[in-house]
């Protein structure tokens, strides 16, 4: 069994707000490198770890982790809408194996995923891709959140389950790094907002208005006409250095409060990276093939694009 990871940020601003200079070209060049890495790796099984932004997974049922044995895309930010090419047999087997390993993980036969799962997959495989994959939801916005050590243990369980598939397994991790988008919080919210966080089916027209408003706000921020918690490049690199070092036990000391204070409300999406690299570490030492990072001031976000795989036996 050989294991590999492709991890990258996702961003509504991608392709909608110019980050300035050569940054956008550099990001696309790094994504091309990941695409080549994935093509060369030629995985038998692809697992996609991603968050949701109260688009597909709501408070009507908010598990910390959930495998999608069948899934549909909600179609936000230009990503695919409708049924997705899920590897259902692999998903159900992974669900069984992770449960047997002691991690309480849910399974959905009707998982709805948004750009938090799909954007990086479409960066690499193309819009409307047909490559079979297993989506795994990692809660990163629905408070309260699990402690980070549980995310590490979950990732290790994914790695051990992947080993039992006896296949070449690629794990995508989507999200982060530091950024501070407006994320609704249940506690103290008006009843109308709470109801929308329980269940809400957005029409295409409503989605268009919401996304247009968000893009307008991002452009105001890029022009210095709006304020938000700035990205934290020092924090981003501290987190990335942990993945580079390969010893994921350090994440046990990372608190949810530290993530929010230093990285912003969206920084919790790094949970997908923690899980992916924890999975990778179960297979032994690993090396980075792609390791790129940009503090994109005009997006108010740190943007990372990396790829790594297990080292060949001596």
Coordinates of N, CA and C in Angstrom, one line a residue, residues 84-296:
X84 N -22.7 12.8 -7.7 CA -21.3 12.8 -7.8 C -20.8 11.3 -8.0
X85 N -19.6 11.1 -8.6 CA -19.1 9.8 -8.9 C -18.5 9.2 -7.6
X86 N -19.3 8.8 -6.6 CA -18.8 8.3 -5.4 C -18.4 6.8 -5.5
X87 N -17.3 6.4 -5.0 CA -16.9 5.0 -4.9 C -17.6 4.4 -3.7
X88 N -18.9 4.0 -3.9 CA -19.7 3.6 -2.8 C -19.2 2.4 -2.0
X89 N -18.7 1.4 -2.7 CA -18.2 0.2 -2.1 C -17.0 0.6 -1.2
X90 N -16.1 1.4 -1.7 CA -14.9 1.8 -0.9 C -15.4 2.6 0.3
X91 N -16.4 3.5 0.1 CA -16.9 4.3 1.2 C -17.4 3.5 2.3
X92 N -18.3 2.5 2.0 CA -18.9 1.7 3.0 C -17.8 0.8 3.8
X93 N -16.8 0.4 3.0 CA -15.8 -0.4 3.7 C -14.9 0.5 4.6
X94 N -14.6 1.7 4.1 CA -13.8 2.6 5.0 C -14.6 2.9 6.2
X95 N -15.9 3.1 6.1 CA -16.8 3.4 7.2 C -16.7 2.3 8.3
X96 N -16.8 1.1 7.8 CA -16.8 -0.1 8.7 C -15.4 -0.2 9.4
X97 N -14.4 0.0 8.6 CA -13.0 -0.1 9.2 C -12.7 1.0 10.2
X98 N -13.1 2.2 9.9 CA -12.9 3.3 10.9 C -13.7 3.1 12.2
X99 N -14.9 2.6 12.0 CA -15.7 2.3 13.2 C -15.0 1.2 14.1
X100 N -14.5 0.2 13.4 CA -13.9 -0.9 14.1 C -12.6 -0.4 14.8
X101 N -12.0 0.7 14.3 CA -10.8 1.2 14.9 C -11.1 2.1 16.1
X102 N -12.4 2.3 16.4 CA -12.8 3.0 17.6 C -13.1 4.5 17.4
X103 N -13.3 4.9 16.2 CA -13.7 6.3 15.9 C -15.2 6.3 15.5
X104 N -15.9 7.1 16.3 CA -17.4 7.2 16.0 C -17.6 8.1 14.8
X105 N -17.8 7.5 13.6 CA -18.0 8.3 12.4 C -19.3 7.9 11.8
X106 N -20.1 8.9 11.3 CA -21.4 8.6 10.7 C -21.2 8.2 9.2
X107 N -22.3 7.6 8.7 CA -22.3 7.3 7.2 C -23.6 7.9 6.7
X108 N -23.5 8.5 5.5 CA -24.6 9.1 4.8 C -24.8 8.4 3.4
X109 N -26.0 8.1 3.1 CA -26.3 7.6 1.7 C -26.9 8.7 0.9
X110 N -26.8 10.0 1.5 CA -27.3 11.1 0.7 C -26.6 12.4 1.2
X111 N -25.2 12.3 1.2 CA -24.4 13.4 1.7 C -24.4 14.5 0.7
X112 N -24.7 15.7 1.1 CA -24.6 16.9 0.3 C -23.3 17.6 0.5
X113 N -22.5 17.9 -0.5 CA -21.2 18.5 -0.3 C -21.1 19.8 -1.1
X114 N -20.4 20.8 -0.5 CA -20.2 22.1 -1.2 C -18.8 22.2 -1.7
X115 N -18.4 23.5 -2.0 CA -17.1 23.7 -2.5 C -16.0 23.3 -1.6
X116 N -16.3 23.1 -0.3 CA -15.3 22.7 0.6 C -14.7 21.3 0.4
X117 N -15.5 20.5 -0.3 CA -15.0 19.2 -0.8 C -14.6 19.3 -2.2
X118 N -15.4 19.9 -3.1 CA -15.3 19.8 -4.5 C -14.3 20.7 -5.2
X119 N -14.0 21.9 -4.6 CA -13.2 22.9 -5.4 C -11.8 22.3 -5.6
X120 N -11.1 21.7 -4.6 CA -9.7 21.2 -5.0 C -9.8 20.0 -5.9
X121 N -10.8 19.1 -5.8 CA -11.0 18.0 -6.7 C -11.1 18.5 -8.1
X122 N -11.9 19.6 -8.3 CA -12.1 20.1 -9.6 C -10.9 20.9 -10.1
X123 N -10.1 21.4 -9.2 CA -8.8 22.0 -9.6 C -7.9 21.0 -10.3
X124 N -8.0 19.8 -9.7 CA -7.1 18.7 -10.2 C -7.7 17.8 -11.3
X125 N -9.0 17.4 -11.1 CA -9.6 16.5 -12.0 C -10.5 17.2 -13.1
X126 N -10.8 18.5 -12.9 CA -11.6 19.2 -13.8 C -13.1 19.2 -13.4
X127 N -13.7 20.3 -13.9 CA -15.2 20.5 -13.6 C -16.0 19.3 -14.2
X128 N -16.9 18.8 -13.4 CA -17.7 17.6 -13.9 C -16.9 16.4 -14.0
X129 N -15.8 16.2 -13.2 CA -15.0 15.0 -13.3 C -15.8 13.8 -13.0
X130 N -15.3 12.6 -13.5 CA -15.9 11.3 -13.3 C -15.1 10.4 -12.5
X131 N -13.9 10.8 -12.0 CA -13.1 10.0 -11.2 C -13.8 9.6 -9.9
X132 N -13.9 8.3 -9.6 CA -14.6 7.9 -8.4 C -13.8 8.3 -7.2
X133 N -14.6 8.7 -6.1 CA -13.9 9.2 -4.9 C -14.8 8.9 -3.7
X134 N -14.2 9.0 -2.5 CA -15.0 8.9 -1.3 C -15.0 10.2 -0.5
X135 N -16.1 10.9 -0.4 CA -16.1 12.2 0.4 C -16.3 11.9 1.8
X136 N -15.5 12.6 2.7 CA -15.6 12.5 4.1 C -15.8 13.9 4.7
X137 N -16.9 14.2 5.2 CA -17.2 15.5 5.9 C -16.4 15.6 7.2
X138 N -15.7 16.7 7.4 CA -15.0 17.0 8.6 C -15.6 18.3 9.2
X139 N -16.4 18.2 10.2 CA -17.0 19.4 10.8 C -16.0 20.5 11.2
X140 N -16.1 21.7 10.6 CA -15.2 22.7 10.9 C -15.9 24.1 11.3
X141 N -17.2 24.1 11.2 CA -18.0 25.3 11.5 C -19.1 25.1 12.5
X142 N -19.6 24.0 12.7 CA -20.7 23.8 13.6 C -20.3 23.6 15.0
X143 N -20.3 24.7 15.8 CA -19.9 24.6 17.2 C -20.9 23.8 18.1
X144 N -20.3 23.1 19.1 CA -18.9 23.0 19.5 C -18.2 22.0 18.6
X145 N -16.9 22.2 18.6 CA -16.0 21.4 17.7 C -15.2 20.4 18.6
X146 N -14.9 19.3 18.0 CA -14.0 18.3 18.7 C -12.7 18.9 19.0
X147 N -12.0 18.4 20.1 CA -10.6 18.8 20.3 C -9.7 18.2 19.2
X148 N -8.6 18.9 19.0 CA -7.7 18.5 17.9 C -7.1 17.1 18.0
X149 N -6.9 16.6 19.2 CA -6.4 15.3 19.3 C -7.3 14.3 18.7
X150 N -8.6 14.5 18.8 CA -9.6 13.6 18.2 C -9.5 13.6 16.6
X151 N -9.2 14.8 16.1 CA -9.0 14.9 14.6 C -7.8 14.1 14.2
X152 N -6.7 14.2 15.0 CA -5.5 13.4 14.7 C -5.8 11.9 14.8
X153 N -6.5 11.5 15.9 CA -6.9 10.0 16.0 C -7.8 9.6 14.9
X154 N -8.7 10.4 14.4 CA -9.6 10.1 13.3 C -8.7 9.9 12.0
X155 N -7.8 10.8 11.8 CA -6.9 10.7 10.7 C -6.1 9.4 10.7
X156 N -5.6 9.1 11.9 CA -4.8 7.8 12.0 C -5.7 6.6 11.6
X157 N -6.9 6.7 12.1 CA -7.8 5.6 11.7 C -8.1 5.5 10.2
X158 N -8.2 6.7 9.6 CA -8.3 6.7 8.1 C -7.1 6.0 7.5
X159 N -5.9 6.4 8.0 CA -4.7 5.8 7.4 C -4.6 4.3 7.6
X160 N -5.0 3.8 8.8 CA -5.0 2.3 9.0 C -6.1 1.6 8.1
X161 N -7.2 2.3 8.0 CA -8.3 1.7 7.1 C -7.8 1.7 5.7
X162 N -7.1 2.8 5.2 CA -6.6 2.8 3.9 C -5.6 1.7 3.6
X163 N -4.8 1.4 4.6 CA -3.8 0.3 4.5 C -4.5 -1.1 4.2
X164 N -5.6 -1.3 4.8 CA -6.4 -2.5 4.7 C -7.0 -2.7 3.3
X165 N -7.1 -1.6 2.6 CA -7.7 -1.7 1.2 C -6.7 -2.3 0.3
X166 N -5.4 -2.3 0.7 CA -4.3 -2.8 -0.1 C -4.3 -2.2 -1.5
X167 N -4.4 -0.9 -1.6 CA -4.5 -0.2 -2.8 C -3.6 1.1 -2.7
X168 N -3.4 1.8 -3.8 CA -2.8 3.1 -3.8 C -3.9 4.1 -3.5
X169 N -3.7 4.8 -2.3 CA -4.8 5.7 -1.8 C -4.3 7.1 -1.8
X170 N -5.0 8.0 -2.4 CA -4.8 9.4 -2.4 C -5.8 10.1 -1.5
X171 N -5.3 10.9 -0.6 CA -6.2 11.7 0.3 C -6.1 13.1 0.0
X172 N -7.2 13.7 -0.4 CA -7.3 15.2 -0.6 C -7.7 15.8 0.7
X173 N -7.1 16.9 1.1 CA -7.5 17.7 2.2 C -7.8 19.1 1.7
X174 N -8.9 19.7 2.1 CA -9.4 20.9 1.5 C -9.7 21.9 2.6
X175 N -9.1 23.1 2.5 CA -9.5 24.2 3.5 C -8.4 25.0 4.0
X176 N -8.7 26.0 4.9 CA -7.7 26.8 5.5 C -6.9 27.6 4.5
X177 N -6.0 28.3 4.9 CA -5.4 28.4 6.3 C -6.0 29.5 7.1
X178 N -5.2 30.5 7.5 CA -5.9 31.6 8.3 C -6.8 32.4 7.4
X179 N -8.0 32.6 7.8 CA -8.9 33.5 7.2 C -10.1 33.7 8.2
X180 N -10.9 34.7 8.0 CA -11.9 35.0 9.0 C -13.2 35.4 8.4
X181 N -13.9 34.5 7.6 CA -15.1 34.9 7.0 C -16.2 34.9 8.0
X182 N -17.3 35.6 7.7 CA -18.5 35.6 8.7 C -19.2 34.3 8.7
X183 N -19.1 33.6 9.8 CA -19.7 32.3 9.9 C -20.8 32.4 11.0
X184 N -22.0 32.0 10.7 CA -23.1 32.2 11.7 C -22.9 31.2 12.9
X185 N -23.2 31.7 14.1 CA -23.1 30.9 15.3 C -24.4 30.7 15.9
X186 N -24.7 29.5 16.3 CA -26.1 29.1 16.8 C -26.4 29.9 18.1
X187 N -25.5 29.8 19.1 CA -25.7 30.3 20.4 C -26.0 31.8 20.3
X188 N -27.1 32.3 20.8 CA -27.4 33.7 20.8 C -28.0 34.2 19.5
X189 N -28.1 33.4 18.5 CA -28.6 33.9 17.2 C -30.2 34.0 17.3
X190 N -30.7 34.9 16.5 CA -32.2 35.0 16.4 C -32.8 33.7 15.9
X191 N -34.0 33.4 16.3 CA -34.7 32.1 16.0 C -34.7 31.9 14.5
X192 N -34.9 33.0 13.7 CA -34.9 32.8 12.2 C -33.6 32.2 11.7
X193 N -32.5 32.8 12.3 CA -31.1 32.3 11.9 C -30.9 30.8 12.4
X194 N -31.4 30.5 13.6 CA -31.2 29.2 14.1 C -32.0 28.2 13.2
X195 N -33.2 28.6 12.8 CA -34.0 27.7 11.9 C -33.3 27.5 10.6
X196 N -32.6 28.5 10.0 CA -31.9 28.3 8.8 C -30.6 27.4 9.0
X197 N -30.1 27.4 10.2 CA -29.0 26.6 10.5 C -29.4 25.1 10.7
X198 N -30.6 24.9 10.9 CA -31.1 23.5 11.1 C -31.4 22.9 9.7
X199 N -32.1 23.6 8.9 CA -32.4 23.1 7.5 C -32.8 24.3 6.6
X200 N -32.1 24.3 5.5 CA -32.4 25.4 4.6 C -32.0 25.0 3.2
X201 N -33.0 25.0 2.3 CA -32.7 24.6 0.9 C -32.7 25.9 0.0
X202 N -31.5 26.3 -0.4 CA -31.3 27.6 -1.1 C -31.6 27.4 -2.5
X203 N -32.4 28.3 -3.0 CA -32.7 28.3 -4.5 C -31.5 28.9 -5.2
X204 N -31.5 28.6 -6.6 CA -30.4 29.1 -7.4 C -30.4 30.6 -7.3
X205 N -31.5 31.3 -7.3 CA -31.6 32.7 -7.2 C -31.0 33.2 -5.9
X206 N -31.3 32.6 -4.8 CA -30.8 33.0 -3.5 C -29.3 32.8 -3.4
X207 N -28.8 31.7 -4.0 CA -27.4 31.4 -4.0 C -26.7 32.5 -4.8
X208 N -27.2 32.9 -6.0 CA -26.6 33.9 -6.8 C -26.5 35.2 -6.0
X209 N -27.5 35.6 -5.3 CA -27.5 36.9 -4.5 C -26.5 36.8 -3.4
X210 N -26.4 35.6 -2.7 CA -25.5 35.4 -1.6 C -24.0 35.5 -2.1
X211 N -23.8 34.8 -3.2 CA -22.4 34.8 -3.7 C -22.0 36.2 -4.3
X212 N -22.9 36.8 -4.9 CA -22.6 38.2 -5.5 C -22.3 39.1 -4.3
X213 N -23.0 39.0 -3.2 CA -22.8 39.9 -2.1 C -21.4 39.6 -1.5
X214 N -21.1 38.3 -1.4 CA -19.8 37.9 -0.8 C -18.6 38.4 -1.6
X215 N -18.8 38.3 -2.9 CA -17.7 38.8 -3.8 C -17.6 40.3 -3.7
X216 N -18.7 41.0 -3.6 CA -18.6 42.5 -3.5 C -17.9 42.8 -2.2
X217 N -18.1 42.1 -1.1 CA -17.5 42.4 0.2 C -16.0 42.0 0.1
X218 N -15.6 41.0 -0.6 CA -14.2 40.6 -0.7 C -13.5 41.7 -1.5
X219 N -14.1 42.2 -2.6 CA -13.5 43.2 -3.4 C -13.3 44.5 -2.6
X220 N -14.3 44.8 -1.7 CA -14.2 46.0 -0.9 C -13.0 45.8 0.1
X221 N -12.8 44.6 0.6 CA -11.7 44.3 1.5 C -10.4 44.5 0.7
X222 N -10.4 43.9 -0.5 CA -9.1 44.0 -1.3 C -8.8 45.5 -1.6
X223 N -9.8 46.3 -1.7 CA -9.6 47.7 -2.0 C -9.4 48.6 -0.8
X224 N -9.3 47.9 0.4 CA -9.1 48.6 1.6 C -10.3 49.4 2.1
X225 N -11.5 49.0 1.6 CA -12.8 49.7 2.0 C -13.6 48.9 3.0
X226 N -13.0 47.8 3.5 CA -13.7 47.0 4.5 C -12.6 46.4 5.4
X227 N -13.0 46.1 6.6 CA -12.0 45.5 7.5 C -12.4 44.1 7.9
X228 N -11.4 43.3 8.2 CA -11.6 41.9 8.8 C -10.4 41.5 9.5
X229 N -10.5 40.5 10.3 CA -9.2 40.0 10.9 C -8.2 39.6 9.9
X230 N -7.0 40.2 9.9 CA -6.1 39.9 8.8 C -5.6 38.4 8.9
X231 N -5.1 38.0 7.8 CA -4.5 36.6 7.8 C -3.3 36.7 8.7
X232 N -2.8 35.5 9.1 CA -1.7 35.4 10.0 C -0.7 34.4 9.4
X233 N 0.3 35.0 8.7 CA 1.3 34.2 8.0 C 2.1 33.4 9.0
X234 N 2.5 34.0 10.1 CA 3.3 33.3 11.1 C 2.6 32.1 11.6
X235 N 1.3 32.2 11.9 CA 0.5 31.1 12.4 C 0.4 30.0 11.3
X236 N 0.1 30.4 10.1 CA 0.0 29.5 8.9 C 1.3 28.7 8.8
X237 N 2.5 29.3 8.9 CA 3.7 28.6 8.7 C 4.0 27.7 9.9
X238 N 3.6 28.1 11.1 CA 3.7 27.2 12.3 C 3.0 25.9 12.1
X239 N 1.7 26.0 11.5 CA 0.9 24.9 11.3 C 1.5 24.0 10.2
X240 N 1.9 24.7 9.1 CA 2.5 24.0 8.0 C 3.8 23.2 8.4
X241 N 4.6 23.9 9.3 CA 5.8 23.2 9.7 C 5.6 21.9 10.5
X242 N 4.4 21.8 11.1 CA 4.1 20.6 11.8 C 3.9 19.5 10.8
X243 N 3.2 19.8 9.7 CA 3.0 18.8 8.6 C 4.4 18.4 8.0
X244 N 5.2 19.4 7.8 CA 6.5 19.2 7.2 C 7.4 18.3 8.0
X245 N 7.3 18.5 9.4 CA 8.1 17.7 10.3 C 7.7 16.2 10.4
X246 N 6.4 16.0 10.2 CA 5.9 14.6 10.2 C 5.5 14.1 11.6
X247 N 5.7 14.8 12.7 CA 5.3 14.4 14.0 C 4.0 15.1 14.3
X248 N 2.9 14.4 14.2 CA 1.6 15.1 14.3 C 1.1 15.1 15.8
X249 N 1.9 14.5 16.7 CA 1.5 14.6 18.1 C 1.4 16.0 18.6
X250 N 2.1 16.9 17.9 CA 2.1 18.3 18.4 C 0.7 18.9 18.3
X251 N -0.2 18.4 17.5 CA -1.5 19.0 17.4 C -2.3 18.8 18.6
X252 N -1.9 17.9 19.5 CA -2.7 17.6 20.7 C -2.7 18.8 21.6
X253 N -1.7 19.7 21.5 CA -1.7 20.9 22.3 C -2.4 22.1 21.7
X254 N -2.8 21.9 20.5 CA -3.5 23.0 19.8 C -5.0 23.1 20.2
X255 N -5.4 24.2 20.7 CA -6.8 24.4 21.2 C -7.6 25.0 20.2
X256 N -8.9 24.8 20.3 CA -9.9 25.4 19.4 C -9.8 26.9 19.5
X257 N -9.6 27.4 20.8 CA -9.5 28.8 21.0 C -8.3 29.5 20.3
X258 N -7.2 28.7 20.4 CA -6.0 29.2 19.7 C -6.2 29.3 18.2
X259 N -6.9 28.3 17.6 CA -7.2 28.4 16.2 C -8.0 29.6 15.8
X260 N -9.0 29.9 16.6 CA -9.9 31.0 16.3 C -9.2 32.3 16.5
X261 N -8.5 32.4 17.6 CA -7.8 33.7 17.9 C -6.7 34.0 16.9
X262 N -5.9 33.1 16.6 CA -4.7 33.3 15.8 C -5.0 33.1 14.3
X263 N -5.9 32.2 13.9 CA -6.2 31.9 12.5 C -7.5 32.4 12.0
X264 N -8.4 32.8 12.9 CA -9.7 33.3 12.4 C -10.7 32.1 12.3
X265 N -12.0 32.5 12.1 CA -13.1 31.6 12.1 C -12.9 30.4 11.1
X266 N -12.3 30.7 9.9 CA -12.1 29.7 8.9 C -10.9 28.8 9.1
X267 N -10.1 29.1 10.1 CA -8.9 28.3 10.2 C -9.2 26.9 10.7
X268 N -10.3 26.7 11.2 CA -10.7 25.3 11.7 C -10.7 24.3 10.5
X269 N -10.8 24.8 9.3 CA -10.8 23.9 8.1 C -9.4 23.2 8.0
X270 N -8.4 23.6 8.7 CA -7.1 22.9 8.8 C -7.3 21.6 9.4
X271 N -8.4 21.3 10.0 CA -8.7 20.0 10.6 C -8.5 18.9 9.4
X272 N -8.9 19.3 8.2 CA -8.8 18.3 7.1 C -7.3 18.0 6.9
X273 N -6.5 19.0 7.0 CA -5.0 18.8 6.8 C -4.5 17.9 7.9
X274 N -4.9 18.2 9.2 CA -4.4 17.4 10.3 C -4.8 15.9 10.1
X275 N -6.0 15.7 9.7 CA -6.5 14.3 9.5 C -5.7 13.7 8.4
X276 N -5.5 14.4 7.3 CA -4.8 13.8 6.1 C -3.3 13.4 6.4
X277 N -2.6 14.4 7.1 CA -1.2 14.1 7.4 C -1.1 13.1 8.5
X278 N -2.0 13.0 9.4 CA -2.0 12.0 10.4 C -2.2 10.6 9.8
X279 N -3.1 10.5 8.8 CA -3.2 9.3 8.0 C -2.0 8.9 7.3
X280 N -1.3 9.9 6.7 CA -0.1 9.7 5.9 C 1.0 9.2 6.8
X281 N 1.1 9.7 8.0 CA 2.2 9.3 9.0 C 2.0 7.9 9.4
X282 N 0.8 7.3 9.4 CA 0.7 5.9 9.8 C 1.4 5.0 8.9
X283 N 1.7 5.4 7.7 CA 2.4 4.6 6.7 C 4.0 4.8 6.8
X284 N 4.4 5.6 7.7 CA 5.9 5.8 7.8 C 6.3 7.2 7.4
X285 N 7.6 7.4 7.1 CA 8.0 8.7 6.7 C 7.5 9.1 5.4
X286 N 7.4 10.4 5.2 CA 6.9 10.9 3.9 C 7.7 12.1 3.5
X287 N 7.6 12.4 2.2 CA 8.3 13.6 1.6 C 7.4 14.4 0.8
X288 N 7.6 15.7 0.8 CA 6.8 16.7 0.0 C 7.3 16.7 -1.4
X289 N 6.4 16.7 -2.3 CA 6.7 16.9 -3.7 C 6.3 18.3 -4.2
X290 N 5.3 18.9 -3.5 CA 4.9 20.3 -3.7 C 4.7 20.9 -2.4
X291 N 5.3 22.1 -2.2 CA 5.2 22.8 -0.9 C 5.2 24.3 -1.2
X292 N 4.0 24.9 -1.3 CA 3.8 26.3 -1.7 C 2.8 27.0 -0.8
X293 N 3.1 28.2 -0.5 CA 2.3 29.0 0.4 C 2.3 30.5 0.0
X294 N 1.2 31.1 0.1 CA 1.1 32.6 -0.2 C 0.2 33.3 0.9
X295 N 0.7 34.3 1.5 CA -0.2 35.2 2.4 C -0.9 36.2 1.4
X296 N -2.1 35.8 1.0 CA -2.8 36.7 0.0 C -3.6 37.8 0.7

